[in-house]
CSV table of C-alpha atoms in Angstrom, one decimal:
chain,number,residue,atom,x,y,z
O,1,UNK,CA,27.5,-6.8,12.6
O,2,UNK,CA,28.9,-5.4,15.8
O,3,UNK,CA,31.0,-7.6,18.1
O,4,UNK,CA,29.2,-9.7,20.7
O,5,UNK,CA,28.6,-8.3,24.2
O,6,UNK,CA,26.6,-9.4,27.2
O,7,UNK,CA,23.8,-7.0,26.4
O,8,UNK,CA,23.2,-7.8,22.7
O,9,UNK,CA,21.4,-11.1,22.8
O,10,UNK,CA,18.9,-11.4,20.0
O,11,UNK,CA,15.8,-13.5,20.9
O,12,UNK,CA,14.3,-15.2,17.8
O,13,UNK,CA,11.5,-17.2,19.5
O,14,UNK,CA,10.2,-17.8,23.1
O,15,UNK,CA,7.6,-20.1,24.5
O,16,UNK,CA,6.9,-21.9,27.8
O,17,UNK,CA,9.3,-24.7,26.7
O,18,UNK,CA,11.9,-23.2,24.4
O,19,UNK,CA,14.0,-20.1,23.9
O,20,UNK,CA,15.7,-19.7,20.5
O,21,UNK,CA,18.4,-17.1,20.3
O,22,UNK,CA,20.7,-15.9,17.5
O,23,UNK,CA,24.2,-16.9,18.8
O,24,UNK,CA,26.7,-14.3,17.8
O,25,UNK,CA,29.9,-15.2,15.9
O,26,UNK,CA,33.0,-15.8,18.0
O,27,UNK,CA,31.1,-16.5,21.2
O,28,UNK,CA,31.3,-19.7,23.1
O,29,UNK,CA,28.1,-21.4,24.2
O,30,UNK,CA,29.3,-22.2,27.7
O,31,UNK,CA,32.4,-22.4,29.8
O,32,UNK,CA,33.4,-23.0,33.4
O,33,UNK,CA,36.7,-21.2,32.8
O,34,UNK,CA,36.9,-18.0,34.8
O,35,UNK,CA,38.9,-16.2,32.0
O,36,UNK,CA,36.1,-16.6,29.3
O,37,UNK,CA,35.0,-13.0,28.9
O,38,UNK,CA,31.8,-13.7,26.9
O,39,UNK,CA,29.6,-16.8,26.5
O,40,UNK,CA,26.0,-17.4,25.5
O,41,UNK,CA,25.6,-18.7,29.0
O,42,UNK,CA,26.6,-15.3,30.5
O,43,UNK,CA,24.3,-13.5,28.0
O,44,UNK,CA,21.4,-15.7,29.0
O,45,UNK,CA,22.1,-15.3,32.7
O,46,UNK,CA,22.3,-11.5,32.3
O,47,UNK,CA,19.1,-11.2,30.2
O,48,UNK,CA,17.0,-14.0,31.8
O,49,UNK,CA,18.3,-14.7,35.3
O,50,UNK,CA,14.9,-16.2,36.2
O,51,UNK,CA,15.4,-18.9,33.6
O,52,UNK,CA,18.7,-20.2,34.9
O,53,UNK,CA,18.3,-23.7,36.3
O,54,UNK,CA,20.7,-24.6,39.2
O,55,UNK,CA,20.1,-28.3,38.6
O,56,UNK,CA,22.1,-28.1,35.3
O,57,UNK,CA,25.9,-27.8,35.0
O,58,UNK,CA,25.8,-24.6,33.0
O,59,UNK,CA,22.5,-23.2,34.2
O,60,UNK,CA,20.7,-23.8,30.8
O,61,UNK,CA,19.7,-26.8,28.7
O,62,UNK,CA,21.3,-26.2,25.3
O,63,UNK,CA,19.6,-28.5,22.8
O,64,UNK,CA,22.5,-28.5,20.3
O,65,UNK,CA,25.8,-26.9,19.6
O,66,UNK,CA,27.2,-24.3,17.2
O,67,UNK,CA,30.9,-23.8,16.6
O,68,UNK,CA,32.7,-20.9,18.2
O,69,UNK,CA,33.0,-18.9,15.0
O,70,UNK,CA,29.5,-19.9,13.7
O,71,UNK,CA,26.5,-17.5,14.3
O,72,UNK,CA,22.9,-18.6,14.0
O,73,UNK,CA,19.8,-19.9,15.8
O,74,UNK,CA,20.5,-21.9,19.0
O,75,UNK,CA,17.7,-23.6,20.9
O,76,UNK,CA,17.6,-23.7,24.7
O,77,UNK,CA,15.1,-25.9,26.4
O,78,UNK,CA,13.5,-24.3,29.4
O,79,UNK,CA,12.5,-27.5,31.3
O,80,UNK,CA,13.5,-31.1,31.5
O,81,UNK,CA,10.5,-32.4,29.4
O,82,UNK,CA,11.3,-29.9,26.6
O,83,UNK,CA,15.0,-30.9,26.7
O,84,UNK,CA,14.0,-34.6,26.3
O,85,UNK,CA,11.7,-33.8,23.4
O,86,UNK,CA,14.4,-31.8,21.6
O,87,UNK,CA,17.0,-34.6,22.3
O,88,UNK,CA,14.7,-37.2,20.7
O,89,UNK,CA,14.2,-34.9,17.6
O,90,UNK,CA,17.9,-34.6,17.1
O,91,UNK,CA,18.5,-38.3,17.8
O,92,UNK,CA,15.9,-39.4,15.4
O,93,UNK,CA,17.1,-36.9,12.8
O,94,UNK,CA,13.8,-35.0,12.6
O,95,UNK,CA,15.7,-31.7,12.7
O,96,UNK,CA,16.8,-30.1,9.5
O,97,UNK,CA,19.9,-27.9,9.6
O,98,UNK,CA,20.8,-25.4,6.8
O,99,UNK,CA,24.0,-23.4,6.5
O,100,UNK,CA,24.3,-20.2,4.5
O,101,UNK,CA,27.7,-18.6,3.7
O,102,UNK,CA,27.6,-14.8,3.0
O,103,UNK,CA,30.5,-13.8,0.8
O,104,UNK,CA,31.6,-10.2,0.0
O,105,UNK,CA,33.5,-9.7,-3.2
O,106,UNK,CA,35.4,-6.8,-4.7
O,107,UNK,CA,35.2,-5.5,-8.3
O,108,UNK,CA,38.5,-7.3,-9.1
O,109,UNK,CA,37.0,-10.6,-8.1
O,110,UNK,CA,33.9,-10.3,-10.3
O,111,UNK,CA,35.3,-12.3,-13.2
O,112,UNK,CA,36.6,-15.2,-11.0
O,113,UNK,CA,34.7,-18.4,-10.4
O,114,UNK,CA,32.8,-18.9,-7.2
O,115,UNK,CA,32.4,-22.2,-5.2
O,116,UNK,CA,29.0,-23.1,-4.0
O,117,UNK,CA,28.1,-26.0,-1.7
O,118,UNK,CA,24.8,-27.9,-1.6
O,119,UNK,CA,24.2,-31.0,0.6
O,120,UNK,CA,27.6,-32.5,0.1
O,121,UNK,CA,28.2,-31.8,-3.6
O,122,UNK,CA,30.4,-29.1,-4.8
O,123,UNK,CA,30.0,-27.2,-8.1
O,124,UNK,CA,31.7,-24.1,-9.7
O,125,UNK,CA,29.4,-21.2,-10.6
O,126,UNK,CA,30.4,-18.2,-12.6
O,127,UNK,CA,28.2,-15.8,-10.5
O,128,UNK,CA,27.4,-15.9,-6.8
O,129,UNK,CA,24.1,-17.6,-6.0
O,130,UNK,CA,22.2,-18.7,-2.9
O,131,UNK,CA,22.1,-22.5,-2.6
O,132,UNK,CA,19.3,-24.1,-0.6
Protein backbone atom coordinates (compact mmCIF):
# COMPACT_ATOMS: atom_id res chain seq x y z
CA UNK A 1 0.00 0.00 0.00
CA UNK A 2 1.35 3.39 -0.94
CA UNK A 3 1.91 6.08 1.71
CA UNK A 4 -1.03 8.33 2.51
CA UNK A 5 -1.53 11.60 0.67
CA UNK A 6 -4.24 14.24 0.55
CA UNK A 7 -5.50 12.82 -2.78
CA UNK A 8 -5.74 9.10 -1.97
CA UNK A 9 -8.84 8.94 0.19
CA UNK A 10 -10.81 5.73 -0.35
CA UNK A 11 -14.58 6.06 0.13
CA UNK A 12 -16.18 2.79 1.25
CA UNK A 13 -19.79 3.99 1.64
CA UNK A 14 -21.75 7.22 1.27
CA UNK A 15 -25.34 8.13 2.09
CA UNK A 16 -27.24 11.28 3.07
CA UNK A 17 -26.24 10.71 6.69
CA UNK A 18 -22.88 8.94 6.69
CA UNK A 19 -19.59 8.75 4.90
CA UNK A 20 -17.36 5.75 5.59
CA UNK A 21 -13.75 6.03 4.48
CA UNK A 22 -10.77 3.73 4.67
CA UNK A 23 -8.35 5.58 6.98
CA UNK A 24 -4.79 5.08 5.84
CA UNK A 25 -2.15 3.81 8.27
CA UNK A 26 0.02 6.46 9.97
CA UNK A 27 -2.52 9.23 9.37
CA UNK A 28 -4.03 11.23 12.23
CA UNK A 29 -7.79 11.73 12.19
CA UNK A 30 -7.71 15.41 13.08
CA UNK A 31 -5.41 18.08 14.40
CA UNK A 32 -5.37 21.79 15.05
CA UNK A 33 -1.56 21.82 14.96
CA UNK A 34 -0.24 23.69 11.93
CA UNK A 35 2.71 21.32 11.51
CA UNK A 36 0.59 18.21 10.90
CA UNK A 37 1.24 17.48 7.26
CA UNK A 38 -1.56 14.97 6.67
CA UNK A 39 -4.77 14.21 8.53
CA UNK A 40 -8.02 12.54 7.57
CA UNK A 41 -9.62 15.92 8.25
CA UNK A 42 -7.45 17.49 5.50
CA UNK A 43 -8.20 14.63 3.10
CA UNK A 44 -11.95 15.08 3.66
CA UNK A 45 -11.76 18.85 3.29
CA UNK A 46 -9.79 18.42 0.04
CA UNK A 47 -12.14 15.81 -1.47
CA UNK A 48 -15.48 17.00 -0.01
CA UNK A 49 -15.21 20.71 0.82
CA UNK A 50 -19.00 21.02 0.61
CA UNK A 51 -19.42 18.53 3.49
CA UNK A 52 -17.29 20.48 5.98
CA UNK A 53 -19.40 21.86 8.84
CA UNK A 54 -18.12 25.15 10.33
CA UNK A 55 -20.20 24.48 13.47
CA UNK A 56 -17.87 21.63 14.48
CA UNK A 57 -14.39 21.98 15.93
CA UNK A 58 -12.63 19.98 13.18
CA UNK A 59 -15.13 20.51 10.38
CA UNK A 60 -16.42 16.92 10.47
CA UNK A 61 -18.31 14.72 12.94
CA UNK A 62 -16.10 11.66 13.43
CA UNK A 63 -18.25 8.88 14.93
CA UNK A 64 -15.32 7.00 16.47
CA UNK A 65 -11.53 6.92 16.55
CA UNK A 66 -8.79 4.76 15.09
CA UNK A 67 -5.21 4.82 16.35
CA UNK A 68 -2.61 6.71 14.31
CA UNK A 69 -0.95 3.52 13.04
CA UNK A 70 -4.25 1.67 12.44
CA UNK A 71 -5.89 1.61 9.03
CA UNK A 72 -9.52 0.74 8.46
CA UNK A 73 -13.10 1.90 8.10
CA UNK A 74 -13.91 5.16 9.83
CA UNK A 75 -17.44 6.55 9.96
CA UNK A 76 -18.16 10.26 9.57
CA UNK A 77 -21.65 11.58 10.35
CA UNK A 78 -22.82 14.19 7.85
CA UNK A 79 -25.37 15.86 10.12
CA UNK A 80 -26.21 16.32 13.78
CA UNK A 81 -29.01 13.72 13.86
CA UNK A 82 -26.79 11.06 12.28
CA UNK A 83 -24.01 11.87 14.76
CA UNK A 84 -26.46 11.41 17.65
CA UNK A 85 -27.66 8.10 16.23
CA UNK A 86 -24.10 6.81 15.81
CA UNK A 87 -23.18 7.98 19.31
CA UNK A 88 -26.10 6.01 20.80
CA UNK A 89 -25.08 2.88 18.85
CA UNK A 90 -21.54 3.07 20.22
CA UNK A 91 -22.75 3.95 23.73
CA UNK A 92 -25.22 1.06 23.81
CA UNK A 93 -22.57 -1.30 22.37
CA UNK A 94 -24.62 -2.11 19.29
CA UNK A 95 -21.51 -1.74 17.12
CA UNK A 96 -19.26 -4.72 16.47
CA UNK A 97 -15.57 -4.08 15.86
CA UNK A 98 -13.28 -6.62 14.23
CA UNK A 99 -9.51 -6.42 13.92
CA UNK A 100 -7.45 -8.39 11.42
CA UNK A 101 -3.67 -8.49 11.46
CA UNK A 102 -1.95 -9.33 8.19
CA UNK A 103 1.44 -10.94 8.71
CA UNK A 104 4.10 -11.58 6.11
CA UNK A 105 6.55 -14.38 6.79
CA UNK A 106 9.77 -15.54 5.16
CA UNK A 107 10.74 -19.11 4.26
CA UNK A 108 12.95 -19.31 7.39
CA UNK A 109 9.98 -18.51 9.60
CA UNK A 110 7.78 -21.26 8.14
CA UNK A 111 8.60 -23.77 10.90
CA UNK A 112 8.05 -21.32 13.75
CA UNK A 113 4.87 -21.09 15.82
CA UNK A 114 2.43 -18.28 15.13
CA UNK A 115 0.30 -16.37 17.62
CA UNK A 116 -3.33 -15.73 16.89
CA UNK A 117 -5.79 -13.67 18.87
CA UNK A 118 -9.52 -14.16 19.10
CA UNK A 119 -11.73 -12.01 21.38
CA UNK A 120 -9.36 -11.82 24.29
CA UNK A 121 -7.97 -15.36 24.28
CA UNK A 122 -4.58 -16.25 22.90
CA UNK A 123 -3.57 -19.52 21.35
CA UNK A 124 -0.49 -20.83 19.52
CA UNK A 125 -1.01 -22.19 16.04
CA UNK A 126 1.52 -24.02 13.90
CA UNK A 127 0.34 -22.39 10.69
CA UNK A 128 -1.06 -18.93 10.02
CA UNK A 129 -4.86 -18.75 10.02
CA UNK A 130 -7.47 -16.04 9.84
CA UNK A 131 -9.28 -15.68 13.16
CA UNK A 132 -12.76 -14.20 13.19
